[in-house]
Amino acid sequence: MCGIFGYLDKNKNKISENILFKMQNAINHRGPDQNGITIRDNIGIGSVRLSIIDLAKGKMPISSLCGRFSIVHNGEIYNHLSLRKELKNESLFFQTDSDSETVLKVYEEKRDESFKKLNGMFAFSIIDRKTNELTLCRDQLGQKPLYYYEDSNLFIFSSEIKAILQHPSVKRQVCPEGLDFYLTLGYCPSPHTMFKGIKKLPPGHYLKVKNNKVSIHQYWKLESYKNKNDFSAEEEIKKLREKLIHSVESRLMSDVDMCIFLSGGVDSTVIAGIVTKILGKKLNTYSLGFSSKSGGGAKKFNNDVLHAGKVAQFLQTNHNEIFVEYNNELPDILTKVISQMDEPCYAPTLIPLYAISKEVSKHYKVALTGDGGDELFGGYQMYYLEKLISPYNHLPKVLKNVVNSVSGFKFAPKKLKSLSLRGNIESSVERYLTWKGIFSGHNINIFSPKTAISNLKENYESGALKEYSEDFMSKDISLWISDHTTNCFDKMSMLNSLETRSSYLDHDLVQYSQKIPLKYKIKNKSTKWILKEAFKDIIPQNVLTRQTGSMLSPSSQWLRTSLRPLVDKYLSEAYIKKAGLVNPELCIPLIKNHLNASSYAMVEVWSLLTLHMWYDIFIDN
C-alpha cells in the first residue's frame, strides 16, 4: 500500500524536484517505510511506500530492465503470482517478488489489455520513455483513489488532492458542480470533486497523456442485474461459498501480520469465520465501542462491540475491544479527519473508523474488513422495504389514486403514507434519492447550478420499474461504494498507515452478485438470505437474527456538546454568509432546531458542519 504522485509539463520545462518533494511530504502518512522519485524529461513521478509485499526489494519507482518503463503503484494485486506464470520467459527478468513489478511486466507484454487481467485494489502510473507517454489506471471498484488536474501547461496526479495542491499553478477554488453533488448525495461521484479543475479518475478506467492530449478509456463495467442465473438455490449457495472463500484466501497474501475488523454483523462475521474455521488461520479481531465519556453511554451505541464479543467467543479468536474516549479533543480530531479526506463528508462514522485504525496500526499494517456485503446481497433496510412495497408499483393508475386518497387522511398509517409517497415516484434516480439524498429536495445551494440530479439521471436513470430493490443495489455499488465507502476506508486507514482489504469487493464476486436472483437475496423477512445460508455453519445465532444497520455513534450529542464550539463557529450566520456556499435563511432554522432538540437533522447539520470546516481548511486559508 502506498501513495503515488507526479506531474507532466506540457511545455517541456524541467521538472522541479522541490515540487515533487512537497507532493511527497503531503502524503507521507500513506507510506512511511520508503519513498522515491524518478524524472524523465518533462515527466516526474514518485511514491511513498507502506511495505507489505517483498519488504526488502519492492522499492518504488520500479523500472523495467530495458529502462523504457517505470511504475509507481498503490494497492495490492491479489492474482499477481498467477499472472507471472502467464508471462513469456517469466523466470528470466523478475528483479523482485513485488506485485508492482508484476503489473509493470504484464503491461510491457500486453499494454492496455493488461488492465483487464488485474484482480485487486490499485491505482498506478506508468511512464513510457520511448513514446513520452503517461498512463494512469484505477481498479474496478475504486478502492484506491486517484485524482488529477489538467490545464494548458500541466497534468498533475496523486492519490490525494492535498498533494496536487502543492503545485503553485493549482488554484484552490470551489467547484459549483461538486458542491451541488455534495449537497445532494453527501459526496462527489466520479469524476467530480469539490475543487474546480481537479477530477477523480472513475473506477474501471485508465487515462493516457500522449502528445499533451488526455484520453480516458473504460476497461471494466458493472454488469446489468437483469441478466440472471438460472440455478437452484443449492447451486447458487455452493457457487457463492466457493467464490467468497477464494476471495478471502487471496486477500491473506502478505509478508506482514494482519488482523480483522469485527463489527458483530453478518458480513464481518463471515470473513472472520472463513479465515478461522475454514482456512484455519489465527488472526486477532478488533471491534469498536463508545465509552460514557465520549457520549456512548446508551446501549444502542455499543451493540456492535457486544455482538462482536459473542462472535469472537464463537470463533475462538483473540479479541480486542477498543472504546472511543474522545471528548474535549473531538474538535481537533474532526479537523484532522476533514483535512485528511480533502473533501467534506456527511458521515460521522469517519471518527470511529479513524479511532479503530489508529489503535490497530500500532500493531498491524493490514486489516480485513466486511464492507460491501450489504450492497451485494441486499442487506440494507431500504432494499427490503422497496421489495415489500413493490406490489404497489404494479397497481393500475386508478387503484393508485385510491391508495393516495386514503393515505392523505389524517389518521392513515405512516407506512401507507410512505408507500404512497415513494410509490408515486417513477424515476429510479428520484426514488433512490428519497433514501440516499441529503438536501436533494431543497435548493439550499447558493451557486444553484442544479446539475447533480440531471447528471445522475443522465448516467443512472432506469425509468419506471416494477421493482426497485436491485436497481438500488446496483446504484449503491456504482455510487455509494465506489465514491463514498471505499474513500472513507482508504483515507482513514491510510492516515494511520494501515491498509484495509475487503473480500466482498472482489470485482469477479461483485459481477456474480448481480446475477443472483432477488428471491435469494431477500427471502420473506430475511435480508442477505443467500449469504447467511452459504455460511450458516460459521455464523452464530445472535448474528443470524440480528437486523442489518449502520454503526451508530453519539454524533447528535457530539454536535450539542463536544463539537458545539465548531458548530457555533462554522454554522453561525456570519460564517455561512462569508463562505457563500448555502442559503443561510434555509439552513439556520434547521441547525437551531436540531441543536435545541426540537427536531432531528443530524445528517444535515453534520454535512453543513464538515462542508464549512473544509472550506476554512482548504479554500479560505
Tab-separated table of N, CA and C in Angstrom, residues 175-316:
chain	number	residue	atom	x	y	z
A	175	CYS	N	-15.699	24.047	-6.723
A	175	CYS	CA	-16.363	23.640	-7.962
A	175	CYS	C	-17.876	23.670	-7.736
A	176	PRO	N	-18.623	24.510	-8.427
A	176	PRO	CA	-20.074	24.589	-8.219
A	176	PRO	C	-20.786	23.263	-8.443
A	177	GLU	N	-20.367	22.508	-9.463
A	177	GLU	CA	-20.993	21.209	-9.728
A	177	GLU	C	-20.697	20.228	-8.605
A	178	GLY	N	-19.448	20.245	-8.105
A	178	GLY	CA	-19.090	19.364	-6.994
A	178	GLY	C	-19.879	19.691	-5.745
A	179	LEU	N	-20.070	20.979	-5.482
A	179	LEU	CA	-20.867	21.404	-4.325
A	179	LEU	C	-22.302	20.908	-4.450
A	180	ASP	N	-22.860	20.996	-5.639
A	180	ASP	CA	-24.233	20.536	-5.853
A	180	ASP	C	-24.355	19.033	-5.618
A	181	PHE	N	-23.345	18.269	-6.079
A	181	PHE	CA	-23.347	16.826	-5.824
A	181	PHE	C	-23.252	16.545	-4.330
A	182	TYR	N	-22.386	17.274	-3.646
A	182	TYR	CA	-22.225	17.042	-2.211
A	182	TYR	C	-23.521	17.314	-1.458
A	183	LEU	N	-24.191	18.400	-1.771
A	183	LEU	CA	-25.439	18.730	-1.078
A	183	LEU	C	-26.571	17.789	-1.462
A	184	THR	N	-26.401	17.079	-2.562
A	184	THR	CA	-27.417	16.108	-2.994
A	184	THR	C	-27.165	14.731	-2.395
A	185	LEU	N	-25.918	14.267	-2.458
A	185	LEU	CA	-25.590	12.899	-2.058
A	185	LEU	C	-24.790	12.794	-0.758
A	186	GLY	N	-24.074	13.862	-0.409
A	186	GLY	CA	-23.169	13.792	0.735
A	186	GLY	C	-21.756	13.445	0.334
A	187	TYR	N	-21.512	13.297	-0.964
A	187	TYR	CA	-20.188	13.037	-1.519
A	187	TYR	C	-20.236	13.378	-3.001
A	188	CYS	N	-19.078	13.419	-3.638
A	188	CYS	CA	-18.998	13.737	-5.071
A	188	CYS	C	-18.724	12.459	-5.861
A	189	PRO	N	-19.615	12.059	-6.756
A	189	PRO	CA	-19.347	10.877	-7.576
A	189	PRO	C	-18.314	11.182	-8.656
A	190	SER	N	-17.561	10.182	-9.053
A	190	SER	CA	-16.560	10.353	-10.109
A	190	SER	C	-17.234	10.840	-11.396
A	191	PRO	N	-16.571	11.736	-12.120
A	191	PRO	CA	-15.209	12.246	-11.952
A	191	PRO	C	-15.133	13.544	-11.141
A	192	HIS	N	-16.199	13.903	-10.458
A	192	HIS	CA	-16.286	15.216	-9.813
A	192	HIS	C	-15.576	15.246	-8.462
A	193	THR	N	-15.113	16.448	-8.089
A	193	THR	CA	-14.611	16.711	-6.742
A	193	THR	C	-15.114	18.089	-6.325
A	194	MET	N	-14.787	18.490	-5.114
A	194	MET	CA	-15.179	19.807	-4.612
A	194	MET	C	-14.264	20.919	-5.125
A	195	PHE	N	-13.189	20.553	-5.821
A	195	PHE	CA	-12.232	21.545	-6.297
A	195	PHE	C	-12.383	21.766	-7.801
A	196	LYS	N	-12.462	23.021	-8.204
A	196	LYS	CA	-12.531	23.349	-9.623
A	196	LYS	C	-11.230	22.929	-10.294
A	197	GLY	N	-11.351	22.158	-11.352
A	197	GLY	CA	-10.189	21.734	-12.125
A	197	GLY	C	-9.581	20.418	-11.691
A	198	ILE	N	-9.967	19.894	-10.521
A	198	ILE	CA	-9.434	18.616	-10.043
A	198	ILE	C	-10.513	17.541	-10.181
A	199	LYS	N	-10.143	16.434	-10.785
A	199	LYS	CA	-11.108	15.356	-11.034
A	199	LYS	C	-10.605	14.029	-10.474
A	200	LYS	N	-11.555	13.086	-10.347
A	200	LYS	CA	-11.226	11.712	-9.984
A	200	LYS	C	-11.250	10.862	-11.247
A	201	LEU	N	-10.253	10.014	-11.417
A	201	LEU	CA	-10.342	9.023	-12.477
A	201	LEU	C	-11.403	8.015	-12.059
A	202	PRO	N	-12.452	7.792	-12.870
A	202	PRO	CA	-13.521	6.875	-12.465
A	202	PRO	C	-13.005	5.445	-12.283
A	203	PRO	N	-13.626	4.670	-11.406
A	203	PRO	CA	-13.257	3.255	-11.250
A	203	PRO	C	-13.384	2.521	-12.579
A	204	GLY	N	-12.514	1.537	-12.790
A	204	GLY	CA	-12.579	0.740	-14.009
A	204	GLY	C	-12.133	1.497	-15.250
A	205	HIS	N	-11.371	2.570	-15.086
A	205	HIS	CA	-10.910	3.377	-16.215
A	205	HIS	C	-9.390	3.539	-16.178
A	206	TYR	N	-8.829	3.828	-17.343
A	206	TYR	CA	-7.432	4.237	-17.419
A	206	TYR	C	-7.331	5.506	-18.248
A	207	LEU	N	-6.258	6.240	-18.028
A	207	LEU	CA	-6.072	7.557	-18.645
A	207	LEU	C	-4.709	7.601	-19.319
A	208	LYS	N	-4.651	8.217	-20.492
A	208	LYS	CA	-3.412	8.369	-21.237
A	208	LYS	C	-3.119	9.852	-21.463
A	209	VAL	N	-1.860	10.240	-21.269
A	209	VAL	CA	-1.400	11.561	-21.683
A	209	VAL	C	-0.326	11.333	-22.736
A	210	LYS	N	-0.652	11.674	-23.976
A	210	LYS	CA	0.275	11.476	-25.091
A	210	LYS	C	0.193	12.681	-26.006
A	211	ASN	N	1.326	13.230	-26.341
A	211	ASN	CA	1.387	14.448	-27.165
A	211	ASN	C	0.524	15.555	-26.557
A	212	ASN	N	0.556	15.633	-25.226
A	212	ASN	CA	-0.170	16.658	-24.454
A	212	ASN	C	-1.687	16.510	-24.528
A	213	LYS	N	-2.168	15.412	-25.080
A	213	LYS	CA	-3.603	15.157	-25.156
A	213	LYS	C	-3.990	14.099	-24.131
A	214	VAL	N	-5.073	14.369	-23.387
A	214	VAL	CA	-5.559	13.426	-22.379
A	214	VAL	C	-6.736	12.636	-22.947
A	215	SER	N	-6.677	11.331	-22.832
A	215	SER	CA	-7.796	10.470	-23.248
A	215	SER	C	-8.111	9.499	-22.120
A	216	ILE	N	-9.395	9.242	-21.910
A	216	ILE	CA	-9.852	8.350	-20.830
A	216	ILE	C	-10.636	7.200	-21.435
A	217	HIS	N	-10.354	5.987	-20.962
A	217	HIS	CA	-10.949	4.783	-21.533
A	217	HIS	C	-11.466	3.879	-20.414
A	218	GLN	N	-12.556	3.186	-20.687
A	218	GLN	CA	-13.136	2.253	-19.714
A	218	GLN	C	-12.710	0.833	-20.057
A	219	TYR	N	-12.187	0.109	-19.073
A	219	TYR	CA	-11.794	-1.283	-19.303
A	219	TYR	C	-12.665	-2.274	-18.532
A	220	TRP	N	-13.529	-1.769	-17.627
A	220	TRP	CA	-14.411	-2.657	-16.844
A	220	TRP	C	-15.711	-1.935	-16.558
A	221	LYS	N	-16.808	-2.670	-16.603
A	221	LYS	CA	-18.121	-2.088	-16.331
A	221	LYS	C	-18.960	-3.076	-15.532
A	222	LEU	N	-19.704	-2.563	-14.565
A	222	LEU	CA	-20.607	-3.404	-13.778
A	222	LEU	C	-21.700	-3.961	-14.680
A	223	GLU	N	-21.877	-5.274	-14.650
A	223	GLU	CA	-22.890	-5.908	-15.490
A	223	GLU	C	-24.296	-5.587	-15.001
A	224	SER	N	-25.245	-5.663	-15.895
A	224	SER	CA	-26.635	-5.401	-15.547
A	224	SER	C	-27.183	-6.486	-14.628
A	225	TYR	N	-27.957	-6.058	-13.638
A	225	TYR	CA	-28.582	-7.014	-12.723
A	225	TYR	C	-29.727	-7.763	-13.393
A	226	LYS	N	-30.078	-7.378	-14.609
A	226	LYS	CA	-31.208	-8.003	-15.319
A	226	LYS	C	-30.834	-9.346	-15.926
A	227	ASN	N	-29.548	-9.622	-16.066
A	227	ASN	CA	-29.100	-10.898	-16.641
A	227	ASN	C	-28.879	-11.912	-15.527
A	228	LYS	N	-29.930	-12.663	-15.200
A	228	LYS	CA	-29.888	-13.543	-14.028
A	228	LYS	C	-29.431	-14.964	-14.355
A	229	ASN	N	-28.839	-15.596	-13.318
A	229	ASN	CA	-28.543	-17.021	-13.403
A	229	ASN	C	-29.843	-17.822	-13.359
A	230	ASP	N	-29.756	-19.031	-13.864
A	230	ASP	CA	-30.918	-19.929	-13.812
A	230	ASP	C	-30.539	-21.169	-13.007
A	231	PHE	N	-30.050	-20.917	-11.788
A	231	PHE	CA	-29.610	-22.008	-10.923
A	231	PHE	C	-30.596	-22.205	-9.783
A	232	SER	N	-30.561	-23.374	-9.199
A	232	SER	CA	-31.349	-23.637	-7.998
A	232	SER	C	-30.695	-22.914	-6.823
A	233	ALA	N	-31.433	-22.826	-5.722
A	233	ALA	CA	-30.884	-22.179	-4.533
A	233	ALA	C	-29.623	-22.905	-4.061
A	234	GLU	N	-29.636	-24.223	-4.128
A	234	GLU	CA	-28.488	-25.007	-3.675
A	234	GLU	C	-27.250	-24.722	-4.527
A	235	GLU	N	-27.463	-24.612	-5.841
A	235	GLU	CA	-26.335	-24.322	-6.732
A	235	GLU	C	-25.777	-22.920	-6.486
A	236	GLU	N	-26.674	-21.947	-6.300
A	236	GLU	CA	-26.236	-20.577	-6.040
A	236	GLU	C	-25.453	-20.494	-4.727
A	237	ILE	N	-25.948	-21.179	-3.719
A	237	ILE	CA	-25.276	-21.180	-2.409
A	237	ILE	C	-23.877	-21.772	-2.530
A	238	LYS	N	-23.749	-22.874	-3.260
A	238	LYS	CA	-22.454	-23.525	-3.437
A	238	LYS	C	-21.476	-22.615	-4.170
A	239	LYS	N	-21.950	-21.967	-5.248
A	239	LYS	CA	-21.081	-21.080	-6.030
A	239	LYS	C	-20.636	-19.874	-5.211
A	240	LEU	N	-21.569	-19.281	-4.466
A	240	LEU	CA	-21.229	-18.131	-3.644
A	240	LEU	C	-20.198	-18.515	-2.592
A	241	ARG	N	-20.385	-19.652	-1.963
A	241	ARG	CA	-19.444	-20.090	-0.923
A	241	ARG	C	-18.039	-20.249	-1.503
A	242	GLU	N	-17.949	-20.871	-2.663
A	242	GLU	CA	-16.647	-21.088	-3.302
A	242	GLU	C	-15.976	-19.762	-3.659
A	243	LYS	N	-16.743	-18.863	-4.222
A	243	LYS	CA	-16.182	-17.589	-4.679
A	243	LYS	C	-15.718	-16.716	-3.515
A	244	LEU	N	-16.502	-16.663	-2.458
A	244	LEU	CA	-16.122	-15.809	-1.338
A	244	LEU	C	-14.930	-16.389	-0.578
A	245	ILE	N	-14.892	-17.693	-0.416
A	245	ILE	CA	-13.736	-18.317	0.238
A	245	ILE	C	-12.468	-18.016	-0.559
A	246	HIS	N	-12.565	-18.129	-1.877
A	246	HIS	CA	-11.410	-17.831	-2.739
A	246	HIS	C	-10.990	-16.376	-2.588
A	247	SER	N	-11.957	-15.478	-2.520
A	247	SER	CA	-11.657	-14.057	-2.381
A	247	SER	C	-10.947	-13.779	-1.063
A	248	VAL	N	-11.437	-14.366	0.023
A	248	VAL	CA	-10.817	-14.172	1.337
A	248	VAL	C	-9.390	-14.728	1.339
A	249	GLU	N	-9.228	-15.922	0.796
A	249	GLU	CA	-7.914	-16.560	0.786
A	249	GLU	C	-6.903	-15.714	0.011
A	250	SER	N	-7.323	-15.124	-1.100
A	250	SER	CA	-6.397	-14.316	-1.900
A	250	SER	C	-5.989	-13.052	-1.156
A	251	ARG	N	-6.852	-12.555	-0.277
A	251	ARG	CA	-6.545	-11.328	0.460
A	251	ARG	C	-5.713	-11.571	1.712
A	252	LEU	N	-5.350	-12.812	1.935
A	252	LEU	CA	-4.410	-13.127	3.021
A	252	LEU	C	-2.959	-13.022	2.553
A	253	MET	N	-2.765	-12.694	1.269
A	253	MET	CA	-1.425	-12.519	0.702
A	253	MET	C	-0.726	-11.348	1.382
A	254	SER	N	0.363	-11.634	2.097
A	254	SER	CA	1.076	-10.564	2.809
A	254	SER	C	2.362	-11.104	3.397
A	255	ASP	N	3.340	-10.219	3.487
A	255	ASP	CA	4.590	-10.559	4.180
A	255	ASP	C	4.635	-9.954	5.578
A	256	VAL	N	3.505	-9.406	6.023
A	256	VAL	CA	3.392	-8.874	7.385
A	256	VAL	C	2.126	-9.435	8.022
A	257	ASP	N	2.037	-9.344	9.349
A	257	ASP	CA	0.863	-9.838	10.062
A	257	ASP	C	-0.352	-8.964	9.777
A	258	MET	N	-1.545	-9.547	9.906
A	258	MET	CA	-2.788	-8.809	9.695
A	258	MET	C	-3.814	-9.196	10.741
A	259	CYS	N	-4.914	-8.440	10.786
A	259	CYS	CA	-5.995	-8.691	11.737
A	259	CYS	C	-7.336	-8.495	11.020
A	260	ILE	N	-8.431	-8.538	11.777
A	260	ILE	CA	-9.772	-8.421	11.201
A	260	ILE	C	-10.584	-7.397	11.989
A	261	PHE	N	-11.235	-6.472	11.292
A	261	PHE	CA	-12.237	-5.595	11.905
A	261	PHE	C	-13.522	-6.407	12.058
A	262	LEU	N	-14.001	-6.550	13.275
A	262	LEU	CA	-15.185	-7.378	13.535
A	262	LEU	C	-16.285	-6.513	14.138
A	263	SER	N	-17.378	-6.331	13.393
A	263	SER	CA	-18.468	-5.477	13.874
A	263	SER	C	-19.559	-6.253	14.586
A	264	GLY	N	-19.560	-7.574	14.423
A	264	GLY	CA	-20.632	-8.371	15.009
A	264	GLY	C	-21.813	-8.528	14.081
A	265	GLY	N	-21.697	-8.012	12.850
A	265	GLY	CA	-22.720	-8.214	11.831
A	265	GLY	C	-22.395	-9.425	10.979
A	266	VAL	N	-23.293	-9.739	10.047
A	266	VAL	CA	-23.115	-10.926	9.201
A	266	VAL	C	-21.840	-10.830	8.371
A	267	ASP	N	-21.618	-9.682	7.734
A	267	ASP	CA	-20.541	-9.572	6.756
A	267	ASP	C	-19.164	-9.818	7.357
A	268	SER	N	-18.826	-9.111	8.426
A	268	SER	CA	-17.501	-9.297	9.023
A	268	SER	C	-17.398	-10.640	9.737
A	269	THR	N	-18.523	-11.141	10.246
A	269	THR	CA	-18.517	-12.467	10.883
A	269	THR	C	-18.170	-13.548	9.875
A	270	VAL	N	-18.737	-13.444	8.679
A	270	VAL	CA	-18.446	-14.423	7.627
A	270	VAL	C	-16.953	-14.378	7.273
A	271	ILE	N	-16.395	-13.189	7.139
A	271	ILE	CA	-14.970	-13.075	6.805
A	271	ILE	C	-14.116	-13.711	7.904
A	272	ALA	N	-14.414	-13.365	9.160
A	272	ALA	CA	-13.655	-13.926	10.279
A	272	ALA	C	-13.841	-15.440	10.357
A	273	GLY	N	-15.056	-15.913	10.087
A	273	GLY	CA	-15.334	-17.343	10.125
A	273	GLY	C	-14.599	-18.105	9.040
A	274	ILE	N	-14.532	-17.542	7.846
A	274	ILE	CA	-13.795	-18.193	6.753
A	274	ILE	C	-12.318	-18.301	7.111
A	275	VAL	N	-11.767	-17.209	7.633
A	275	VAL	CA	-10.341	-17.199	7.984
A	275	VAL	C	-10.034	-18.230	9.059
A	276	THR	N	-10.840	-18.253	10.110
A	276	THR	CA	-10.517	-19.090	11.268
A	276	THR	C	-11.030	-20.526	11.138
A	277	LYS	N	-12.279	-20.697	10.736
A	277	LYS	CA	-12.900	-22.025	10.739
A	277	LYS	C	-12.642	-22.811	9.456
A	278	ILE	N	-12.580	-22.118	8.312
A	278	ILE	CA	-12.444	-22.821	7.036
A	278	ILE	C	-10.989	-22.867	6.581
A	279	LEU	N	-10.277	-21.731	6.684
A	279	LEU	CA	-8.884	-21.691	6.238
A	279	LEU	C	-7.901	-22.005	7.360
A	280	GLY	N	-8.391	-22.059	8.586
A	280	GLY	CA	-7.561	-22.473	9.711
A	280	GLY	C	-6.488	-21.485	10.119
A	281	LYS	N	-6.702	-20.205	9.832
A	281	LYS	CA	-5.735	-19.178	10.219
A	281	LYS	C	-6.153	-18.555	11.547
A	282	LYS	N	-5.196	-18.119	12.301
A	282	LYS	CA	-5.472	-17.478	13.582
A	282	LYS	C	-5.137	-15.984	13.485
A	283	LEU	N	-6.142	-15.178	13.265
A	283	LEU	CA	-5.959	-13.738	13.205
A	283	LEU	C	-6.695	-13.077	14.363
A	284	ASN	N	-6.094	-12.075	14.941
A	284	ASN	CA	-6.743	-11.317	16.008
A	284	ASN	C	-7.881	-10.475	15.435
A	285	THR	N	-8.916	-10.277	16.238
A	285	THR	CA	-10.062	-9.472	15.817
A	285	THR	C	-10.174	-8.227	16.692
A	286	TYR	N	-10.743	-7.164	16.108
A	286	TYR	CA	-10.910	-5.889	16.801
A	286	TYR	C	-12.321	-5.348	16.567
A	287	SER	N	-12.909	-4.820	17.618
A	287	SER	CA	-14.208	-4.160	17.490
A	287	SER	C	-14.168	-2.833	18.228
A	288	LEU	N	-15.153	-1.980	17.930
A	288	LEU	CA	-15.139	-0.623	18.463
A	288	LEU	C	-16.438	-0.296	19.177
A	289	GLY	N	-16.302	0.390	20.309
A	289	GLY	CA	-17.458	0.882	21.046
A	289	GLY	C	-17.207	2.305	21.521
A	290	PHE	N	-18.146	2.841	22.281
A	290	PHE	CA	-18.047	4.218	22.768
A	290	PHE	C	-18.188	4.234	24.283
A	291	SER	N	-17.249	4.878	24.945
A	291	SER	CA	-17.324	4.988	26.396
A	291	SER	C	-18.348	6.056	26.773
A	292	SER	N	-18.752	6.049	28.028
A	292	SER	CA	-19.687	7.071	28.504
A	292	SER	C	-19.049	8.452	28.428
A	293	LYS	N	-17.724	8.514	28.526
A	293	LYS	CA	-17.003	9.776	28.422
A	293	LYS	C	-17.223	10.427	27.068
A	294	SER	N	-17.311	9.591	26.015
A	294	SER	CA	-17.488	10.120	24.661
A	294	SER	C	-18.953	10.227	24.276
A	295	GLY	N	-19.835	10.070	25.245
A	295	GLY	CA	-21.269	10.184	24.956
A	295	GLY	C	-21.919	8.885	24.558
A	296	GLY	N	-21.191	7.771	24.721
A	296	GLY	CA	-21.712	6.484	24.277
A	296	GLY	C	-22.321	5.644	25.369
A	297	GLY	N	-22.918	6.260	26.357
A	297	GLY	CA	-23.490	5.501	27.468
A	297	GLY	C	-24.685	4.659	27.078
A	298	ALA	N	-25.448	5.095	26.082
A	298	ALA	CA	-26.638	4.356	25.654
A	298	ALA	C	-26.240	3.023	25.017
A	299	LYS	N	-27.022	1.997	25.270
A	299	LYS	CA	-26.727	0.647	24.801
A	299	LYS	C	-26.634	0.573	23.284
A	300	LYS	N	-27.464	1.363	22.580
A	300	LYS	CA	-27.511	1.283	21.118
A	300	LYS	C	-26.167	1.630	20.476
A	301	PHE	N	-25.332	2.418	21.173
A	301	PHE	CA	-24.051	2.799	20.608
A	301	PHE	C	-22.998	1.707	20.761
A	302	ASN	N	-23.317	0.673	21.542
A	302	ASN	CA	-22.344	-0.394	21.754
A	302	ASN	C	-22.886	-1.768	21.366
A	303	ASN	N	-23.911	-1.784	20.521
A	303	ASN	CA	-24.435	-3.057	20.029
A	303	ASN	C	-23.377	-3.824	19.243
A	304	ASP	N	-22.612	-3.089	18.435
A	304	ASP	CA	-21.595	-3.754	17.622
A	304	ASP	C	-20.567	-4.467	18.480
A	305	VAL	N	-20.038	-3.780	19.466
A	305	VAL	CA	-18.991	-4.378	20.281
A	305	VAL	C	-19.545	-5.536	21.121
A	306	LEU	N	-20.806	-5.441	21.500
A	306	LEU	CA	-21.455	-6.524	22.246
A	306	LEU	C	-21.565	-7.785	21.389
A	307	HIS	N	-22.097	-7.629	20.174
A	307	HIS	CA	-22.253	-8.785	19.282
A	307	HIS	C	-20.906	-9.312	18.801
A	308	ALA	N	-19.970	-8.417	18.589
A	308	ALA	CA	-18.644	-8.847	18.142
A	308	ALA	C	-17.973	-9.729	19.194
A	309	GLY	N	-18.175	-9.391	20.449
A	309	GLY	CA	-17.610	-10.210	21.515
A	309	GLY	C	-18.158	-11.633	21.492
A	310	LYS	N	-19.463	-11.757	21.221
A	310	LYS	CA	-20.072	-13.094	21.141
A	310	LYS	C	-19.546	-13.868	19.937
A	311	VAL	N	-19.358	-13.155	18.813
A	311	VAL	CA	-18.820	-13.800	17.611
A	311	VAL	C	-17.397	-14.286	17.878
A	312	ALA	N	-16.590	-13.443	18.506
A	312	ALA	CA	-15.208	-13.799	18.799
A	312	ALA	C	-15.128	-15.032	19.697
A	313	GLN	N	-16.049	-15.088	20.642
A	313	GLN	CA	-16.103	-16.262	21.537
A	313	GLN	C	-16.487	-17.506	20.746
A	314	PHE	N	-17.441	-17.366	19.825
A	314	PHE	CA	-17.898	-18.483	18.993
A	314	PHE	C	-16.774	-18.975	18.074
A	315	LEU	N	-16.020	-18.016	17.506
A	315	LEU	CA	-14.955	-18.374	16.569
A	315	LEU	C	-13.620	-18.612	17.262
A	316	GLN	N	-13.571	-18.333	18.563
A	316	GLN	CA	-12.374	-18.534	19.379
A	316	GLN	C	-11.191	-17.712	18.854
